[in-house]
Amino acid sequence: MLELIDWGRSNQAPGSAIEFTQAMEILWNLLENGSRHAIQSQLSTMDCVDSLHQCLLKLLSYDVSTGHPSPHTLSTSTRELRNDMVVLLSLHVQHCPNAPYVETGLLQTLIMLCSSPEIPEQPTGAARFTPDNSHEDFELKKLLLNTLHAFLDIPAAVLLLSHLPLLPSLLYYVTPVQPVSSGTGRTANRLAWSSEQG
């Protein structure tokens, strides 16, 4: 577990993908099976949340399987680790709602990842996510939405969610409804689903 936290703070790769995965599993088990009071006191610190944030940022641009920076072509194993990290963050939000997610920039990063590439105007320096047609990238988008849903019980997070471009990015996939004739000479709007929603 310390390797996960240390890697988030350092400029180096973890010892191996296996060690990184084991560190994530330890933290995951701690969140699911540990004492709620102990979890909240130990894992709600600024250092812990910031380290988790930095780990996520590295997994977006660093290929754990090769040990080299690779912002455009991540291996399948790195994409799976990245997705596991988002699930871990979702568990963290559920168990530590008072942690400094807004203050560390983690919530903003999650929102920007969820809204890119649909919203091309992202703030300078914001985390970018350029998905391809891989199953893991599609899964990441779904996991990000589920993780953002976990923030809805946190007032400061709701405020940030309402001010950043999450909703417009979701509306990007909704096709306009075409008016149809109802046979009475009037036109009526009918609910239409896009192929992505079906």
PDB file of C-alpha atoms in Angstrom:
ATOM      1  CA  MET A   1       0.000   0.000   0.000  1.00  0.00           C
ATOM      2  CA  LEU A   2       2.859   2.372   0.766  1.00  0.00           C
ATOM      3  CA  GLU A   3       4.194   1.848  -2.745  1.00  0.00           C
ATOM      4  CA  LEU A   4       0.928   3.147  -4.194  1.00  0.00           C
ATOM      5  CA  ILE A   5       1.097   6.264  -2.043  1.00  0.00           C
ATOM      6  CA  ASP A   6       4.855   6.738  -2.634  1.00  0.00           C
ATOM      7  CA  TRP A   7       4.511   6.303  -6.386  1.00  0.00           C
ATOM      8  CA  GLY A   8       1.870   9.016  -6.429  1.00  0.00           C
ATOM      9  CA  ARG A   9       4.372  11.422  -4.883  1.00  0.00           C
ATOM     10  CA  SER A  10       7.470  10.404  -6.852  1.00  0.00           C
ATOM     11  CA  ASN A  11       8.603  10.851 -10.420  1.00  0.00           C
ATOM     12  CA  GLN A  12       9.381   7.147 -10.796  1.00  0.00           C
ATOM     13  CA  ALA A  13       7.601   4.034 -11.925  1.00  0.00           C
ATOM     14  CA  PRO A  14       6.516   1.441  -9.387  1.00  0.00           C
ATOM     15  CA  GLY A  15       8.772  -1.580  -8.984  1.00  0.00           C
ATOM     16  CA  SER A  16       6.461  -3.628 -11.168  1.00  0.00           C
ATOM     17  CA  ALA A  17       2.884  -3.790 -12.312  1.00  0.00           C
ATOM     18  CA  ILE A  18       2.369  -6.743  -9.960  1.00  0.00           C
ATOM     19  CA  GLU A  19       3.552  -4.769  -6.915  1.00  0.00           C
ATOM     20  CA  PHE A  20       1.382  -1.819  -7.920  1.00  0.00           C
ATOM     21  CA  THR A  21      -1.641  -4.111  -8.325  1.00  0.00           C
ATOM     22  CA  GLN A  22      -0.991  -5.671  -4.911  1.00  0.00           C
ATOM     23  CA  ALA A  23      -0.756  -2.243  -3.311  1.00  0.00           C
ATOM     24  CA  MET A  24      -4.105  -1.296  -4.852  1.00  0.00           C
ATOM     25  CA  GLU A  25      -5.671  -4.555  -3.625  1.00  0.00           C
ATOM     26  CA  ILE A  26      -4.466  -3.900  -0.073  1.00  0.00           C
ATOM     27  CA  LEU A  27      -5.979  -0.424  -0.097  1.00  0.00           C
ATOM     28  CA  TRP A  28      -9.162  -1.797  -1.679  1.00  0.00           C
ATOM     29  CA  ASN A  29      -9.497  -4.468   1.036  1.00  0.00           C
ATOM     30  CA  LEU A  30      -8.843  -1.881   3.713  1.00  0.00           C
ATOM     31  CA  LEU A  31     -11.658   0.291   2.365  1.00  0.00           C
ATOM     32  CA  GLU A  32     -14.095  -2.609   2.114  1.00  0.00           C
ATOM     33  CA  ASN A  33     -13.246  -4.479   5.332  1.00  0.00           C
ATOM     34  CA  GLY A  34     -11.540  -2.032   7.690  1.00  0.00           C
ATOM     35  CA  SER A  35     -12.941  -0.099  10.611  1.00  0.00           C
ATOM     36  CA  ARG A  36     -14.844   2.899   9.250  1.00  0.00           C
ATOM     37  CA  HIS A  37     -13.452   5.212  11.930  1.00  0.00           C
ATOM     38  CA  ALA A  38      -9.857   4.100  11.302  1.00  0.00           C
ATOM     39  CA  ILE A  39     -10.320   4.431   7.543  1.00  0.00           C
ATOM     40  CA  GLN A  40     -11.718   7.940   7.821  1.00  0.00           C
ATOM     41  CA  SER A  41      -8.964   9.119  10.137  1.00  0.00           C
ATOM     42  CA  GLN A  42      -6.086   7.591   8.140  1.00  0.00           C
ATOM     43  CA  LEU A  43      -7.238   7.886   4.530  1.00  0.00           C
ATOM     44  CA  SER A  44      -8.949  11.288   4.630  1.00  0.00           C
ATOM     45  CA  THR A  45      -5.734  13.274   4.871  1.00  0.00           C
ATOM     46  CA  MET A  46      -4.609  15.749   2.237  1.00  0.00           C
ATOM     47  CA  ASP A  47      -1.463  13.660   1.583  1.00  0.00           C
ATOM     48  CA  CYS A  48      -3.415  10.462   0.969  1.00  0.00           C
ATOM     49  CA  VAL A  49      -5.983  12.006  -1.381  1.00  0.00           C
ATOM     50  CA  ASP A  50      -3.295  13.946  -3.235  1.00  0.00           C
ATOM     51  CA  SER A  51      -1.234  10.758  -3.683  1.00  0.00           C
ATOM     52  CA  LEU A  52      -4.251   8.900  -5.060  1.00  0.00           C
ATOM     53  CA  HIS A  53      -4.848  11.835  -7.405  1.00  0.00           C
ATOM     54  CA  GLN A  54      -1.237  11.741  -8.610  1.00  0.00           C
ATOM     55  CA  CYS A  55      -1.439   7.963  -9.138  1.00  0.00           C
ATOM     56  CA  LEU A  56      -4.476   8.424 -11.360  1.00  0.00           C
ATOM     57  CA  LEU A  57      -2.726  11.134 -13.382  1.00  0.00           C
ATOM     58  CA  LYS A  58       0.293   8.885 -13.878  1.00  0.00           C
ATOM     59  CA  LEU A  59      -1.856   5.956 -14.957  1.00  0.00           C
ATOM     60  CA  LEU A  60      -3.306   8.180 -17.675  1.00  0.00           C
ATOM     61  CA  SER A  61       0.075   8.767 -19.277  1.00  0.00           C
ATOM     62  CA  TYR A  62       2.532   6.175 -17.959  1.00  0.00           C
ATOM     63  CA  ASP A  63       2.552   2.592 -19.208  1.00  0.00           C
ATOM     64  CA  VAL A  64       3.156   0.432 -16.144  1.00  0.00           C
ATOM     65  CA  SER A  65       3.861  -2.683 -18.222  1.00  0.00           C
ATOM     66  CA  THR A  66       6.730  -1.107 -20.188  1.00  0.00           C
ATOM     67  CA  GLY A  67       7.988   1.277 -17.523  1.00  0.00           C
ATOM     68  CA  HIS A  68       7.992   4.281 -19.885  1.00  0.00           C
ATOM     69  CA  PRO A  69       5.852   7.377 -20.360  1.00  0.00           C
ATOM     70  CA  SER A  70       3.324   6.692 -23.074  1.00  0.00           C
ATOM     71  CA  PRO A  71       0.550   9.298 -23.240  1.00  0.00           C
ATOM     72  CA  HIS A  72      -1.083   7.999 -26.421  1.00  0.00           C
ATOM     73  CA  THR A  73      -0.689   4.220 -26.442  1.00  0.00           C
ATOM     74  CA  LEU A  74      -1.324   2.538 -23.129  1.00  0.00           C
ATOM     75  CA  SER A  75      -1.204  -1.225 -22.805  1.00  0.00           C
ATOM     76  CA  THR A  76      -4.339  -3.152 -21.924  1.00  0.00           C
ATOM     77  CA  SER A  77      -2.918  -3.973 -18.491  1.00  0.00           C
ATOM     78  CA  THR A  78      -2.258  -0.285 -17.769  1.00  0.00           C
ATOM     79  CA  ARG A  79      -5.777   0.624 -18.876  1.00  0.00           C
ATOM     80  CA  GLU A  80      -7.179  -2.051 -16.568  1.00  0.00           C
ATOM     81  CA  LEU A  81      -5.068  -0.710 -13.678  1.00  0.00           C
ATOM     82  CA  ARG A  82      -6.293   2.804 -14.463  1.00  0.00           C
ATOM     83  CA  ASN A  83      -9.905   1.581 -14.358  1.00  0.00           C
ATOM     84  CA  ASP A  84      -9.260  -0.253 -11.085  1.00  0.00           C
ATOM     85  CA  MET A  85      -7.853   2.995  -9.703  1.00  0.00           C
ATOM     86  CA  VAL A  86     -11.110   4.796 -10.575  1.00  0.00           C
ATOM     87  CA  VAL A  87     -13.122   2.074  -8.797  1.00  0.00           C
ATOM     88  CA  LEU A  88     -10.788   2.438  -5.813  1.00  0.00           C
ATOM     89  CA  LEU A  89     -11.414   6.195  -5.829  1.00  0.00           C
ATOM     90  CA  SER A  90     -15.158   5.548  -5.886  1.00  0.00           C
ATOM     91  CA  LEU A  91     -14.835   3.329  -2.805  1.00  0.00           C
ATOM     92  CA  HIS A  92     -12.690   5.993  -1.168  1.00  0.00           C
ATOM     93  CA  VAL A  93     -15.368   8.641  -1.743  1.00  0.00           C
ATOM     94  CA  GLN A  94     -18.048   6.375  -0.260  1.00  0.00           C
ATOM     95  CA  HIS A  95     -15.998   5.610   2.865  1.00  0.00           C
ATOM     96  CA  CYS A  96     -14.299   8.983   3.345  1.00  0.00           C
ATOM     97  CA  PRO A  97     -16.827  11.658   2.313  1.00  0.00           C
ATOM     98  CA  ASN A  98     -15.018  14.365   4.287  1.00  0.00           C
ATOM     99  CA  ALA A  99     -11.692  13.914   2.520  1.00  0.00           C
ATOM    100  CA  PRO A 100     -10.312  16.944   0.625  1.00  0.00           C
ATOM    101  CA  TYR A 101     -11.314  15.922  -2.915  1.00  0.00           C
ATOM    102  CA  VAL A 102     -12.057  19.472  -4.055  1.00  0.00           C
ATOM    103  CA  GLU A 103      -8.987  20.979  -2.379  1.00  0.00           C
ATOM    104  CA  THR A 104      -6.552  18.490  -3.971  1.00  0.00           C
ATOM    105  CA  GLY A 105      -8.042  18.918  -7.441  1.00  0.00           C
ATOM    106  CA  LEU A 106      -9.052  15.254  -7.654  1.00  0.00           C
ATOM    107  CA  LEU A 107     -12.724  16.008  -8.272  1.00  0.00           C
ATOM    108  CA  GLN A 108     -11.918  18.531 -11.000  1.00  0.00           C
ATOM    109  CA  THR A 109      -9.646  15.979 -12.673  1.00  0.00           C
ATOM    110  CA  LEU A 110     -12.406  13.348 -12.610  1.00  0.00           C
ATOM    111  CA  ILE A 111     -14.909  15.809 -14.096  1.00  0.00           C
ATOM    112  CA  MET A 112     -12.500  16.867 -16.838  1.00  0.00           C
ATOM    113  CA  LEU A 113     -11.711  13.242 -17.677  1.00  0.00           C
ATOM    114  CA  CYS A 114     -15.402  12.438 -17.841  1.00  0.00           C
ATOM    115  CA  SER A 115     -16.141  15.428 -20.070  1.00  0.00           C
ATOM    116  CA  SER A 116     -13.274  15.000 -22.513  1.00  0.00           C
ATOM    117  CA  PRO A 117     -13.083  14.680 -25.458  1.00  0.00           C
ATOM    118  CA  GLU A 118     -16.721  15.805 -25.834  1.00  0.00           C
ATOM    119  CA  ILE A 119     -15.934  19.283 -24.487  1.00  0.00           C
ATOM    120  CA  PRO A 120     -12.890  20.501 -26.426  1.00  0.00           C
ATOM    121  CA  GLU A 121     -12.351  23.683 -24.376  1.00  0.00           C
ATOM    122  CA  GLN A 122     -10.692  22.313 -21.247  1.00  0.00           C
ATOM    123  CA  PRO A 123      -8.780  24.490 -18.772  1.00  0.00           C
ATOM    124  CA  THR A 124      -5.050  24.745 -19.372  1.00  0.00           C
ATOM    125  CA  GLY A 125      -3.206  21.927 -17.667  1.00  0.00           C
ATOM    126  CA  ALA A 126      -6.363  19.867 -17.158  1.00  0.00           C
ATOM    127  CA  ALA A 127      -6.058  16.115 -17.422  1.00  0.00           C
ATOM    128  CA  ARG A 128      -6.936  14.943 -20.899  1.00  0.00           C
ATOM    129  CA  PHE A 129      -8.432  11.654 -21.891  1.00  0.00           C
ATOM    130  CA  THR A 130      -8.525  10.711 -25.540  1.00  0.00           C
ATOM    131  CA  PRO A 131     -10.358   7.415 -25.788  1.00  0.00           C
ATOM    132  CA  ASP A 132     -10.073   4.982 -28.610  1.00  0.00           C
ATOM    133  CA  ASN A 133     -12.398   2.107 -29.427  1.00  0.00           C
ATOM    134  CA  SER A 134     -11.025  -0.172 -26.709  1.00  0.00           C
ATOM    135  CA  HIS A 135     -13.320  -1.839 -24.226  1.00  0.00           C
ATOM    136  CA  GLU A 136     -11.227  -0.456 -21.357  1.00  0.00           C
ATOM    137  CA  ASP A 137     -11.668   3.166 -22.464  1.00  0.00           C
ATOM    138  CA  PHE A 138     -15.441   2.729 -22.748  1.00  0.00           C
ATOM    139  CA  GLU A 139     -15.429   1.125 -19.312  1.00  0.00           C
ATOM    140  CA  LEU A 140     -13.443   4.093 -17.944  1.00  0.00           C
ATOM    141  CA  LYS A 141     -16.135   6.538 -19.076  1.00  0.00           C
ATOM    142  CA  LYS A 142     -18.794   4.478 -17.273  1.00  0.00           C
ATOM    143  CA  LEU A 143     -16.649   4.176 -14.139  1.00  0.00           C
ATOM    144  CA  LEU A 144     -16.006   7.918 -14.099  1.00  0.00           C
ATOM    145  CA  LEU A 145     -19.749   8.600 -14.197  1.00  0.00           C
ATOM    146  CA  ASN A 146     -20.328   6.141 -11.348  1.00  0.00           C
ATOM    147  CA  THR A 147     -17.539   7.742  -9.321  1.00  0.00           C
ATOM    148  CA  LEU A 148     -18.944  11.231  -9.881  1.00  0.00           C
ATOM    149  CA  HIS A 149     -22.323   9.938  -8.707  1.00  0.00           C
ATOM    150  CA  ALA A 150     -20.680   9.043  -5.375  1.00  0.00           C
ATOM    151  CA  PHE A 151     -19.831  12.738  -4.899  1.00  0.00           C
ATOM    152  CA  LEU A 152     -23.475  13.860  -4.930  1.00  0.00           C
ATOM    153  CA  ASP A 153     -23.720  13.618  -1.131  1.00  0.00           C
ATOM    154  CA  ILE A 154     -20.874  16.114  -0.652  1.00  0.00           C
ATOM    155  CA  PRO A 155     -22.102  19.755  -0.827  1.00  0.00           C
ATOM    156  CA  ALA A 156     -18.766  21.243  -1.961  1.00  0.00           C
ATOM    157  CA  ALA A 157     -18.535  18.592  -4.671  1.00  0.00           C
ATOM    158  CA  VAL A 158     -22.050  19.305  -5.922  1.00  0.00           C
ATOM    159  CA  LEU A 159     -21.132  22.959  -6.277  1.00  0.00           C
ATOM    160  CA  LEU A 160     -18.083  22.080  -8.378  1.00  0.00           C
ATOM    161  CA  LEU A 161     -20.060  19.530 -10.411  1.00  0.00           C
ATOM    162  CA  SER A 162     -22.590  22.221 -11.288  1.00  0.00           C
ATOM    163  CA  HIS A 163     -19.927  24.710 -12.432  1.00  0.00           C
ATOM    164  CA  LEU A 164     -17.806  22.444 -14.634  1.00  0.00           C
ATOM    165  CA  PRO A 165     -18.832  21.145 -18.079  1.00  0.00           C
ATOM    166  CA  LEU A 166     -20.096  17.705 -17.061  1.00  0.00           C
ATOM    167  CA  LEU A 167     -23.730  18.131 -18.115  1.00  0.00           C
ATOM    168  CA  PRO A 168     -22.935  19.545 -21.582  1.00  0.00           C
ATOM    169  CA  SER A 169     -20.614  16.591 -22.195  1.00  0.00           C
ATOM    170  CA  LEU A 170     -23.439  14.183 -21.333  1.00  0.00           C
ATOM    171  CA  LEU A 171     -25.852  16.006 -23.630  1.00  0.00           C
ATOM    172  CA  TYR A 172     -23.347  15.591 -26.459  1.00  0.00           C
ATOM    173  CA  TYR A 173     -24.690  12.063 -27.021  1.00  0.00           C
ATOM    174  CA  VAL A 174     -28.371  12.969 -27.086  1.00  0.00           C
ATOM    175  CA  THR A 175     -29.736  13.302 -30.581  1.00  0.00           C
ATOM    176  CA  PRO A 176     -32.317  16.013 -31.211  1.00  0.00           C
ATOM    177  CA  VAL A 177     -35.887  14.813 -31.267  1.00  0.00           C
ATOM    178  CA  GLN A 178     -37.531  15.263 -34.633  1.00  0.00           C
ATOM    179  CA  PRO A 179     -41.159  16.405 -34.566  1.00  0.00           C
ATOM    180  CA  VAL A 180     -43.559  13.771 -35.874  1.00  0.00           C
ATOM    181  CA  SER A 181     -47.071  14.174 -37.137  1.00  0.00           C
ATOM    182  CA  SER A 182     -49.690  12.729 -34.812  1.00  0.00           C
ATOM    183  CA  GLY A 183     -52.250  12.336 -37.594  1.00  0.00           C
ATOM    184  CA  THR A 184     -54.313  15.252 -36.268  1.00  0.00           C
ATOM    185  CA  GLY A 185     -52.376  17.904 -38.116  1.00  0.00           C
ATOM    186  CA  ARG A 186     -50.338  18.751 -35.036  1.00  0.00           C
ATOM    187  CA  THR A 187     -46.768  17.759 -34.494  1.00  0.00           C
ATOM    188  CA  ALA A 188     -45.726  15.982 -31.345  1.00  0.00           C
ATOM    189  CA  ASN A 189     -42.312  15.292 -29.927  1.00  0.00           C
ATOM    190  CA  ARG A 190     -41.508  11.640 -29.434  1.00  0.00           C
ATOM    191  CA  LEU A 191     -38.728  10.335 -27.225  1.00  0.00           C
ATOM    192  CA  ALA A 192     -35.917   9.096 -29.416  1.00  0.00           C
ATOM    193  CA  TRP A 193     -32.837   7.173 -28.305  1.00  0.00           C
ATOM    194  CA  SER A 194     -29.488   7.400 -29.997  1.00  0.00           C
ATOM    195  CA  SER A 195     -27.707   4.209 -31.025  1.00  0.00           C
ATOM    196  CA  GLU A 196     -25.332   4.594 -28.028  1.00  0.00           C
ATOM    197  CA  GLN A 197     -28.273   4.637 -25.632  1.00  0.00           C
ATOM    198  CA  GLY A 198     -30.129   1.659 -27.107  1.00  0.00           C
TER     199      GLY A 198
END
